[in-house]
mmCIF file of C-alpha atoms in Angstrom:
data_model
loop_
_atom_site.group_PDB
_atom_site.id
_atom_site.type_symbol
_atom_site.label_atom_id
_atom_site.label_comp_id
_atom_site.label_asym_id
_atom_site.label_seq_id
_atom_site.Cartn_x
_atom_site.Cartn_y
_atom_site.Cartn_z
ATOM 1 C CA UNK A 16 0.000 0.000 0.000
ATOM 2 C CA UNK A 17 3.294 2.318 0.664
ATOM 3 C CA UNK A 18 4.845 1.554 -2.695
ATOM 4 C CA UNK A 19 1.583 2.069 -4.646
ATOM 5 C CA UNK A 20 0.508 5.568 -2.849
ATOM 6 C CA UNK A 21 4.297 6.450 -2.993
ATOM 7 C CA UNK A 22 3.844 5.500 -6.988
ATOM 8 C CA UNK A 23 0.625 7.596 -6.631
ATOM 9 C CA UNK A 24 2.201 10.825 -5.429
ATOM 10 C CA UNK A 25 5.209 10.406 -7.887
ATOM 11 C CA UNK A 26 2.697 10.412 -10.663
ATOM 12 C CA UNK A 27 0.972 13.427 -8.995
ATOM 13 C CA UNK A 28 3.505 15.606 -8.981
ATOM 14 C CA UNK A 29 5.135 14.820 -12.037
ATOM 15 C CA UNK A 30 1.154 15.465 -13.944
ATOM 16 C CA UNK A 31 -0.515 18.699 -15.049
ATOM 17 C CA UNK A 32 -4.494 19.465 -14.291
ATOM 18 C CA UNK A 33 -4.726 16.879 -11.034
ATOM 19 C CA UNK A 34 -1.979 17.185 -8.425
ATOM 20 C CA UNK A 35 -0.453 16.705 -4.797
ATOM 21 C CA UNK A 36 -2.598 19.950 -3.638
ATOM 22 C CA UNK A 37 -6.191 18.873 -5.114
ATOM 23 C CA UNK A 38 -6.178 15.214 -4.139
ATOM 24 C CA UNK A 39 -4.668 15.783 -0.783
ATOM 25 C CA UNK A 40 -6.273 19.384 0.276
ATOM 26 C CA UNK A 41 -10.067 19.949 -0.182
ATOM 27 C CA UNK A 42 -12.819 22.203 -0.127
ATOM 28 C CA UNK A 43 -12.362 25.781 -1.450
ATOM 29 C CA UNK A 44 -9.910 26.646 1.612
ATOM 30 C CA UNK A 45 -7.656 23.524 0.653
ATOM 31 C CA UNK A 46 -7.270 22.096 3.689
ATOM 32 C CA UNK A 47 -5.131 18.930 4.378
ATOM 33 C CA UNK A 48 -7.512 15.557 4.726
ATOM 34 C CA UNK A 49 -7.630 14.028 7.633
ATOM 35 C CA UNK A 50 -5.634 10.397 6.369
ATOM 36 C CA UNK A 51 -2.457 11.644 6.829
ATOM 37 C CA UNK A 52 -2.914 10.558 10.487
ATOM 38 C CA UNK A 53 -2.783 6.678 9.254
ATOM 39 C CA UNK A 54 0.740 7.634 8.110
ATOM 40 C CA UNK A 55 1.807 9.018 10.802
ATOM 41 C CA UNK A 56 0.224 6.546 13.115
ATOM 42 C CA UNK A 57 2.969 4.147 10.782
ATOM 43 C CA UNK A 58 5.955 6.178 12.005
ATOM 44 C CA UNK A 59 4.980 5.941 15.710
ATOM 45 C CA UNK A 60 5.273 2.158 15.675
ATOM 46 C CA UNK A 61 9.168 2.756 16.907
ATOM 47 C CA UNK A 62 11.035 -0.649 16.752
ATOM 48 C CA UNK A 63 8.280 -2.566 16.815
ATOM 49 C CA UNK A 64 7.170 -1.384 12.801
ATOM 50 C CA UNK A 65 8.765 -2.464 9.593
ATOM 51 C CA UNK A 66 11.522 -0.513 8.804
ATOM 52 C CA UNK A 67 10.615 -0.117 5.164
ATOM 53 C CA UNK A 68 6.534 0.671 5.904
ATOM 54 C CA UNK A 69 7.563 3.423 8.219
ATOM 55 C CA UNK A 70 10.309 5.163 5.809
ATOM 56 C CA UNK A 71 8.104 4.864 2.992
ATOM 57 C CA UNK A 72 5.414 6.046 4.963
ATOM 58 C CA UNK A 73 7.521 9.300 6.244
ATOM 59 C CA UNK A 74 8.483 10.043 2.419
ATOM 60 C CA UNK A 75 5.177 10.027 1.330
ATOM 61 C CA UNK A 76 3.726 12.094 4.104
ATOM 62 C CA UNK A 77 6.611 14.706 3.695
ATOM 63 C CA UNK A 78 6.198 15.053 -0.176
ATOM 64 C CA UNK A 79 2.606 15.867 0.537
ATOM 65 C CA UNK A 80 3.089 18.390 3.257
ATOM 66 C CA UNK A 81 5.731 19.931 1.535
ATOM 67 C CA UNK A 82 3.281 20.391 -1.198
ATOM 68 C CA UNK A 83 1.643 23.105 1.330
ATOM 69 C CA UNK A 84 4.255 25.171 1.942
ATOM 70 C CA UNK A 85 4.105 29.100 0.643
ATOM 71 C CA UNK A 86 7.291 29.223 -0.776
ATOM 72 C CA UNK A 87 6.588 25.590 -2.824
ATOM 73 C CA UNK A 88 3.379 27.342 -4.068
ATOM 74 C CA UNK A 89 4.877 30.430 -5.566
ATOM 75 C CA UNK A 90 7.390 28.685 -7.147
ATOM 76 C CA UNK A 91 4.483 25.944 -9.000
ATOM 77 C CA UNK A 92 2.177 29.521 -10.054
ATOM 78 C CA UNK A 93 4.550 29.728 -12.855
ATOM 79 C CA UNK A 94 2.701 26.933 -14.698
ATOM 80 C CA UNK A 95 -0.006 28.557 -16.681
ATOM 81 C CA UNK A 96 -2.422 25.317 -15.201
ATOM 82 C CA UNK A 97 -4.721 26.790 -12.551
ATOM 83 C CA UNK A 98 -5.275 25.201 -9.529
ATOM 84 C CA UNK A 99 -6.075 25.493 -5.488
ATOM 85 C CA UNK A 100 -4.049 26.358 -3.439
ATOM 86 C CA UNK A 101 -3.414 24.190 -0.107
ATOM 87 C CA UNK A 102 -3.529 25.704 3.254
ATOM 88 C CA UNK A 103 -0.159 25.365 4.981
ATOM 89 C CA UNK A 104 -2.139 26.131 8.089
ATOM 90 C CA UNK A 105 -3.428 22.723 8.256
ATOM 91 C CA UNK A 106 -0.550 21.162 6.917
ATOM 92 C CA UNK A 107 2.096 22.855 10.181
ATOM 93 C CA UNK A 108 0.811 20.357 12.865
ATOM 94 C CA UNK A 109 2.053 17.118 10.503
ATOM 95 C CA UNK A 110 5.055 18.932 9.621
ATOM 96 C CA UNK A 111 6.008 19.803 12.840
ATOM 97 C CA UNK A 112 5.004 15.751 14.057
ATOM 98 C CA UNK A 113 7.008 14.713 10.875
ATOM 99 C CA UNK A 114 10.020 17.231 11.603
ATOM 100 C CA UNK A 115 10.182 15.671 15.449
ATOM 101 C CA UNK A 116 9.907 11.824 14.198
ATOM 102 C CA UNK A 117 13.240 12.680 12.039
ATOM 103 C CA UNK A 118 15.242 14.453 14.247
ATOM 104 C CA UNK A 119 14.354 11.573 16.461
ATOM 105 C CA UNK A 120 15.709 9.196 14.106
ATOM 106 C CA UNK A 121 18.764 11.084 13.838
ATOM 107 C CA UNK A 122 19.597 11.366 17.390
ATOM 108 C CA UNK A 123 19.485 7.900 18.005
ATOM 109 C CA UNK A 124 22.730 7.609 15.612
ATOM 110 C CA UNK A 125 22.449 4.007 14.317
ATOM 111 C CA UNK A 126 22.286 3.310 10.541
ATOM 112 C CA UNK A 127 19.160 1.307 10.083
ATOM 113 C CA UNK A 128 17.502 4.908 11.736
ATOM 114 C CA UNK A 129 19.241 6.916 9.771
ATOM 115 C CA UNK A 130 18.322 4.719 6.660
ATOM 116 C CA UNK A 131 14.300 5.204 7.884
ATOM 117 C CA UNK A 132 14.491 8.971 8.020
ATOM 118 C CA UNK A 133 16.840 10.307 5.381
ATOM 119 C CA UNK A 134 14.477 10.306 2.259
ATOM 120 C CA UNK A 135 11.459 12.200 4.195
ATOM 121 C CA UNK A 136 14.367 14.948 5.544
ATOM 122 C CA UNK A 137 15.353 15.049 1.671
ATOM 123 C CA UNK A 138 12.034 15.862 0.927
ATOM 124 C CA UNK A 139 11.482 18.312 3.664
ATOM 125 C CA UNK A 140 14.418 20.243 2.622
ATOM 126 C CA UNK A 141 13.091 21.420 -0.927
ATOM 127 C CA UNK A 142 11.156 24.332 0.680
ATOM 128 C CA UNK A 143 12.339 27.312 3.074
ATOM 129 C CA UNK A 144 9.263 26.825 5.569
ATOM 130 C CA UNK A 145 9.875 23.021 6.435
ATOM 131 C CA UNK A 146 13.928 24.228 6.700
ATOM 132 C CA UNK A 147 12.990 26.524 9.337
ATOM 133 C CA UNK A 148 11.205 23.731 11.106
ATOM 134 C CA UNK A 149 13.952 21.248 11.043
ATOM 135 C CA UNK A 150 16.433 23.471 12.337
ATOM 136 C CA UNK A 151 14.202 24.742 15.601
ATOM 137 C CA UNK A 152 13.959 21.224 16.090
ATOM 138 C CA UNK A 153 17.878 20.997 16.512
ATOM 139 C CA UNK A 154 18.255 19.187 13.622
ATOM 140 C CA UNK A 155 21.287 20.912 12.482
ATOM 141 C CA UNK A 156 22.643 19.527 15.477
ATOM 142 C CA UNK A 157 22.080 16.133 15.129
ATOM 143 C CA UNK A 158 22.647 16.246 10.977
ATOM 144 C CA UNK A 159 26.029 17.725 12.020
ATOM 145 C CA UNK A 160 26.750 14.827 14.671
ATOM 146 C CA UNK A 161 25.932 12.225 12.378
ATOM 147 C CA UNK A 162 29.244 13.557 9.676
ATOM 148 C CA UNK A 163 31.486 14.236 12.511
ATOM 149 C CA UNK A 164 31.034 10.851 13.966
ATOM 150 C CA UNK A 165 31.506 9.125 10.358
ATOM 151 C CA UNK A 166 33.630 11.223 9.466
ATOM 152 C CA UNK A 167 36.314 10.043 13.005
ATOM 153 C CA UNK A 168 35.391 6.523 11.914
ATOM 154 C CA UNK A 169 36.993 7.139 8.273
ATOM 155 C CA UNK A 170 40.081 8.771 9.338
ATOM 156 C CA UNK A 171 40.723 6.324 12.228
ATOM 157 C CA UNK A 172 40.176 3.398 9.726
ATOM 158 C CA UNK A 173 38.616 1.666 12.893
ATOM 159 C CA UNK A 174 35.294 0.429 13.498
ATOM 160 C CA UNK A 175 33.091 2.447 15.824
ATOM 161 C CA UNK A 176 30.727 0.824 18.688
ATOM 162 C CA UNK A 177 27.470 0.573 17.178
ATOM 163 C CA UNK A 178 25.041 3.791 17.811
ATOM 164 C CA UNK A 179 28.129 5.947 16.682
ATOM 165 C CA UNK A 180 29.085 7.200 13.034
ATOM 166 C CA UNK A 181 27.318 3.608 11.164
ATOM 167 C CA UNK A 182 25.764 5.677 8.163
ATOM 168 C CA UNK A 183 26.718 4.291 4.575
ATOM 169 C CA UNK A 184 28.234 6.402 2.134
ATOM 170 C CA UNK A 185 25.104 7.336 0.135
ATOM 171 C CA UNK A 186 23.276 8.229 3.869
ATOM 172 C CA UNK A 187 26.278 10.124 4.172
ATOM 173 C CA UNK A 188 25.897 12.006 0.729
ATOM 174 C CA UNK A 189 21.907 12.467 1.849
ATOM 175 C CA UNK A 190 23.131 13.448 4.935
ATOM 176 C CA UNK A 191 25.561 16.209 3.199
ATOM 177 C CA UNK A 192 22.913 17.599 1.369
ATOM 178 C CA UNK A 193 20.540 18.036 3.660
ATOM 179 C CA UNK A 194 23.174 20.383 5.975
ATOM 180 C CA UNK A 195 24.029 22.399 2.122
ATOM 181 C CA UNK A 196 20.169 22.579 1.883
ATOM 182 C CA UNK A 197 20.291 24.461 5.206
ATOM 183 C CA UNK A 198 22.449 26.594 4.070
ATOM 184 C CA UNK A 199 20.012 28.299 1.906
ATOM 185 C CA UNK A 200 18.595 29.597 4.708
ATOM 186 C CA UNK A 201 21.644 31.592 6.602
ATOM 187 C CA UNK A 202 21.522 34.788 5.208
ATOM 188 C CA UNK A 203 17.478 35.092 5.949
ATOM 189 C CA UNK A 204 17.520 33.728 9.234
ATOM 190 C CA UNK A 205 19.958 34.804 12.509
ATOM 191 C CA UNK A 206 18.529 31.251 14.393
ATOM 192 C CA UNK A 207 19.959 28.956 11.657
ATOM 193 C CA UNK A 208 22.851 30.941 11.276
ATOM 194 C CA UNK A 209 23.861 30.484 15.073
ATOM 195 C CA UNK A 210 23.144 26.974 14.826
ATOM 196 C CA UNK A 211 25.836 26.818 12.278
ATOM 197 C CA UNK A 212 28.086 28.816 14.093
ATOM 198 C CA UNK A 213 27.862 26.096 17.026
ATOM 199 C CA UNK A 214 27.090 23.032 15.057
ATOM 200 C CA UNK A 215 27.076 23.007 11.397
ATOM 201 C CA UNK A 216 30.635 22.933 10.735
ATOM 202 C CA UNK A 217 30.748 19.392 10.357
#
């Protein structure tokens, strides 16, 4: 059911005339259905869920909350195809459950976690609003962590206890562009900026 309404949303957004925003927000003020809570319901499992159910499930709730998001919005009006526009209003209380969940998985600091959570914090990072969220969460923090720890594994040529630095190289590369996506956001913002000042040089 993942892989078909992840196949759904894919085909959504890729589509002119129906899209993310009018299958996923209705009525004339676009507001956010009510379903998303059955993904979401997925990601609270913890260890006792399926590890591929719950990061499916957190990519395909982030792609349609980012969806929402003002900045995502202006930058889709350039299409001459009319359509409604979704009410990030309804759409901040997932995001914010979403944003939590990840920076959850990422302070845990084992690779299977990290695994879970990387796609939905790729997808979270393609809009300025959902950036701001991630790094009030102290995500920064934890994103940063996650390369140093790696990063003493690699030089040391040892193995690390398990729970430190056990990302692969392509969760590193995720990881690495998720902390460049941040960066997008230091000249606008004094919060993120400090952040990096005390945790982002990774």
């Amino acid at each position: 059911a993942i892989t078909k309404l992840h196949s759904i949303i894919t085909t959504l957004m890729s589509g002119s005339g129906v899209t993310v925003g009018t299958v996923f927000y209705v009525a004339k003020d676009g507001l956010l259905i009510d379903q998303w809570k059955a993904l979401l319901r997925i990601l609270n499992k913890g260890g006792r869920g399926d590890a591929f159910a719950q990061s499916g499930a957190a990519l395909c709730l982030a792609l349609i909350l980012v969806t929402a998001c003002p900045s995502m919005q202006t930058a889709s009006k350039d299409e001459s195809v009319k359509t409604r526009s979704a009410s990030y209003a309804s759409a901040v209380e997932p995001l914010e459950a979403l944003t939590a969940w990840i920076v959850s998985q990422l302070k845990s600091a084992t690779g299977s976690n990290i695994g879970i959570a990387v796609p939905a914090m790729t997808a979270l990072m393609a809009a300025t609003e959902t950036r701001h969220l991630f790094s009030a969460s102290g995500g920064i923090k934890y994103l940063a962590r996650q390369l140093r720890a790696s990063s003493k594994k690699s030089s040391s040529g040892t193995e690390q206890n398990a729970g430190t630095g056990n990302a692969t190289v392509q969760q590193l590369y995720e990881l690495t562009f998720c902390l460049w996506c941040m960066t997008y956001e230091l000249n606008g913002s004094p919060n993120i900026r400090a952040d990096f000042a005390k945790d982002g040089a990774a």
